[in-house]
Coordinates of C-alpha atoms in Angstrom, one line a residue:
Chain A
D1 CA 13.3 8.0 13.4
A2 CA 14.6 5.3 11.0
G3 CA 11.1 4.6 9.7
V4 CA 9.7 1.1 9.3
I5 CA 12.5 -1.5 9.0
Q6 CA 12.1 -4.7 7.2
S7 CA 14.5 -7.6 6.7
P8 CA 15.7 -9.3 4.7
R9 CA 15.3 -6.9 1.7
H10 CA 15.6 -9.9 -0.7
E11 CA 14.9 -13.5 -0.2
V12 CA 15.3 -16.4 -2.6
T13 CA 14.3 -19.8 -1.5
E14 CA 13.2 -23.1 -2.9
M15 CA 9.7 -24.4 -2.9
G16 CA 8.8 -26.2 0.3
Q17 CA 11.2 -24.2 2.5
E18 CA 10.1 -22.0 5.4
V19 CA 10.4 -18.3 5.0
T20 CA 10.3 -15.7 7.8
L21 CA 10.0 -12.0 7.0
R22 CA 10.6 -9.5 9.8
C23 CA 9.4 -6.0 10.6
K24 CA 10.2 -3.3 13.1
P25 CA 7.5 -0.6 13.2
I26 CA 8.0 3.1 13.9
S27 CA 8.4 3.6 17.6
G28 CA 5.2 4.6 19.3
H29 CA 2.9 3.4 16.5
D30 CA 0.4 0.8 17.7
Y31 CA -1.0 -0.4 14.3
L32 CA 1.0 -2.7 12.2
F33 CA 0.0 -4.0 8.7
W34 CA 1.4 -6.7 6.4
Y35 CA 0.8 -6.3 2.7
R36 CA 1.7 -8.3 -0.4
Q37 CA 2.2 -6.7 -3.8
T38 CA 2.2 -8.4 -7.2
M39 CA 1.9 -7.1 -10.7
M40 CA -1.3 -9.0 -11.2
R41 CA -3.1 -8.1 -8.0
G42 CA -1.5 -4.9 -6.8
L43 CA -1.3 -4.3 -3.1
E44 CA -3.3 -6.6 -0.8
L45 CA -3.7 -6.4 2.9
L46 CA -2.8 -9.7 4.6
I47 CA -3.3 -9.0 8.3
Y48 CA -3.1 -6.1 10.7
F49 CA -2.4 -5.8 14.4
N50 CA -3.5 -3.2 17.0
N51 CA -1.5 -3.1 20.2
N52 CA 0.2 -6.4 19.3
V53 CA -3.2 -8.2 18.9
P54 CA -4.2 -9.5 15.4
I55 CA -7.5 -7.7 14.4
D56 CA -8.2 -8.9 10.9
D57 CA -6.4 -11.8 9.2
S58 CA -9.0 -12.3 6.5
G59 CA -6.5 -11.4 3.8
M60 CA -4.1 -14.2 4.7
P61 CA -4.2 -16.5 1.7
E62 CA -4.2 -19.8 3.5
D63 CA -2.9 -21.8 6.4
R64 CA 0.6 -21.7 5.1
F65 CA 0.8 -18.1 6.1
S66 CA 1.1 -17.0 9.8
A67 CA 2.0 -13.7 11.5
K68 CA 2.9 -12.8 15.0
M69 CA 3.6 -9.7 16.9
P70 CA 5.3 -10.7 20.2
N71 CA 5.9 -7.1 21.3
A72 CA 5.4 -3.5 20.1
S73 CA 8.6 -3.4 18.2
F74 CA 8.7 -6.6 16.3
S75 CA 6.5 -8.7 13.9
T76 CA 7.1 -11.7 11.7
L77 CA 5.3 -13.1 8.7
K78 CA 6.0 -16.8 8.1
I79 CA 5.3 -18.9 5.1
Q80 CA 5.6 -22.7 5.5
P81 CA 5.9 -24.4 3.1
S82 CA 6.6 -21.8 0.5
E83 CA 5.3 -22.1 -3.1
P84 CA 6.3 -20.3 -6.3
R85 CA 3.0 -18.4 -6.3
D86 CA 4.1 -16.7 -3.1
S87 CA 6.7 -14.8 -5.0
A88 CA 5.9 -11.1 -4.4
V89 CA 7.1 -8.0 -2.5
Y90 CA 5.9 -8.0 1.1
F91 CA 5.4 -4.7 2.8
C92 CA 5.1 -3.9 6.4
A93 CA 3.4 -0.6 7.5
S94 CA 2.7 1.1 10.8
S95 CA 0.5 3.9 11.9
P96 CA 0.0 5.9 15.1
S97 CA -2.8 5.5 17.6
G98 CA -6.1 6.9 16.3
R99 CA -4.8 7.5 12.8
S100 CA -4.8 4.0 11.2
Y101 CA -5.2 5.7 7.8
E102 CA -1.8 7.4 8.2
Q103 CA 0.3 4.4 7.2
Y104 CA 4.0 4.5 6.8
F105 CA 5.4 1.8 4.7
G106 CA 8.7 -0.1 5.0
P107 CA 11.0 -0.7 2.0
G108 CA 9.6 -4.2 1.4
T109 CA 11.0 -7.7 1.1
R110 CA 11.2 -9.1 -2.4
L111 CA 10.5 -12.9 -2.1
T112 CA 11.3 -15.3 -4.9
V113 CA 10.4 -18.9 -4.5
T114 CA 11.9 -21.2 -7.1
Chain B
K1 CA -18.2 -5.4 -4.9
N2 CA -15.9 -2.8 -3.4
Q3 CA -13.4 -1.9 -6.1
V4 CA -10.9 0.9 -7.0
E5 CA -10.2 1.3 -10.7
Q6 CA -7.4 3.5 -12.0
S7 CA -6.7 4.9 -15.4
P8 CA -4.6 5.0 -17.5
Q9 CA -2.6 1.9 -16.6
S10 CA 0.5 3.7 -17.8
L11 CA 1.4 7.1 -19.1
I12 CA 4.5 8.7 -20.7
I13 CA 4.9 12.5 -20.7
L14 CA 7.6 15.0 -21.4
E15 CA 9.3 16.8 -18.6
G16 CA 7.5 20.1 -17.8
K17 CA 4.1 18.9 -19.0
N18 CA 1.1 18.5 -16.8
C19 CA -0.9 15.2 -16.4
T20 CA -4.0 13.9 -14.7
L21 CA -4.5 10.4 -13.3
Q22 CA -8.0 9.1 -12.7
C23 CA -9.5 6.9 -9.9
N24 CA -13.0 5.5 -9.8
Y25 CA -14.3 3.6 -6.8
T26 CA -17.3 1.7 -5.6
V27 CA -16.3 1.4 -2.0
S28 CA -19.3 2.1 0.3
P29 CA -19.6 3.4 2.9
F30 CA -16.6 5.6 2.3
S31 CA -14.3 7.1 4.9
N32 CA -11.4 8.6 3.0
L33 CA -9.4 8.4 -0.2
R34 CA -5.7 8.9 -0.5
W35 CA -3.1 8.9 -3.2
Y36 CA 0.3 7.2 -2.7
K37 CA 3.5 7.6 -4.8
Q38 CA 5.6 4.5 -5.1
D39 CA 9.1 4.8 -6.5
T40 CA 10.6 1.6 -8.0
G41 CA 11.9 -0.7 -5.3
R42 CA 10.4 1.3 -2.4
G43 CA 7.3 1.3 -0.3
P44 CA 4.4 3.7 -1.1
V45 CA 4.5 7.2 0.4
S46 CA 1.3 9.2 1.1
L47 CA 0.8 12.3 -1.1
T48 CA -2.7 13.4 -0.1
I49 CA -5.7 12.2 2.0
M50 CA -9.3 13.5 1.6
T51 CA -12.5 12.7 3.5
F52 CA -15.8 12.7 1.8
S53 CA -16.4 16.4 2.7
E54 CA -13.2 17.6 1.0
N55 CA -13.1 18.1 -2.7
T56 CA -9.5 19.2 -3.3
K57 CA -6.2 18.8 -1.5
S58 CA -2.7 20.0 -2.7
N59 CA 0.8 18.9 -1.9
G60 CA 3.2 21.0 -3.8
R61 CA 2.8 20.2 -7.5
Y62 CA 0.3 17.5 -6.7
T63 CA -3.4 18.3 -6.5
A64 CA -6.0 15.7 -5.8
T65 CA -9.7 16.2 -6.3
L66 CA -12.6 14.2 -5.1
D67 CA -16.3 14.0 -6.2
A68 CA -18.0 11.8 -3.6
D69 CA -21.3 11.9 -5.6
T70 CA -19.8 10.4 -8.7
K71 CA -17.2 8.4 -6.7
Q72 CA -14.3 9.8 -8.8
S73 CA -11.0 11.2 -7.8
S74 CA -8.1 12.6 -9.9
L75 CA -4.5 13.5 -9.2
H76 CA -3.1 16.4 -11.2
I77 CA 0.6 16.8 -11.5
T78 CA 1.8 20.2 -12.6
A79 CA 5.1 20.9 -14.4
S80 CA 6.3 17.3 -14.2
Q81 CA 9.9 16.5 -13.2
L82 CA 11.9 13.4 -13.9
S83 CA 11.6 12.5 -10.2
D84 CA 7.8 12.2 -10.7
S85 CA 8.4 8.9 -12.6
A86 CA 6.7 6.4 -10.3
S87 CA 3.6 4.4 -9.7
Y88 CA 0.7 6.3 -8.3
I89 CA -1.8 4.3 -6.3
C90 CA -5.3 5.3 -5.3
V91 CA -6.5 3.9 -2.0
V92 CA -10.0 4.0 -0.5
Q93 CA -10.8 3.2 3.2
Y94 CA -14.0 1.8 4.4
Q95 CA -16.0 4.0 6.8
A96 CA -15.4 3.2 10.5
G97 CA -12.8 0.6 9.7
T98 CA -9.3 0.0 8.9
A99 CA -9.6 -2.0 5.7
L100 CA -8.2 -0.4 2.6
I101 CA -9.0 -1.1 -1.0
F102 CA -6.1 -0.4 -3.3
G103 CA -6.2 0.4 -7.0
K104 CA -3.5 -1.3 -9.2
G105 CA -1.8 2.0 -9.8
T106 CA -0.8 4.2 -12.8
T107 CA 2.8 4.0 -13.9
L108 CA 4.0 7.4 -14.9
S109 CA 7.2 7.9 -16.9
V110 CA 8.6 11.4 -17.3
S111 CA 11.1 11.8 -20.0
S112 CA 13.5 14.6 -20.9

């Protein structure tokens, strides 16, 4: 298995632009997590899905952030409009049924908003 | 407030030496605690996971300990190698839930 796949690996955009981050979880995993990592705050859980349904989005910072999972093999995290404080590394992770603690992380997307 | 505190923030050791990283948590109720290794530019990779009933877990040269009474965990690295240079993150999971509380990590640098 290729593991969790994220794209793009790096994204540089200007303030106010829309940004879409993509994730393909490991096949057969039914949990999917989106995290954000910064030097100041470390890793933070933004939202997670179980069987394509959002379960907990309490970590989503504000309405500018939205996440979707239209099917079991694809998820997006969208920021609109983006702001410089959104600059961070965004990780996607997936885990198998019944073992949500066993999370496999993707390589991350480094987002820079200028 | 549920928190995970790690110490030291950073550490430099010589290749071949041992080291111990600390993790204190206030998460309650507690389900499990895990240690992740994160290489620069990569996602975290799980090293060990322990439930409240376990007090030690090994993975090669990595040994994690847990004292659920004092809410402390440590990660001991034996005979360090250059490839051990990374950030080590302690993560605690709520009982009966999926939410994870992350520490900010300890950055370990192993030099030759």
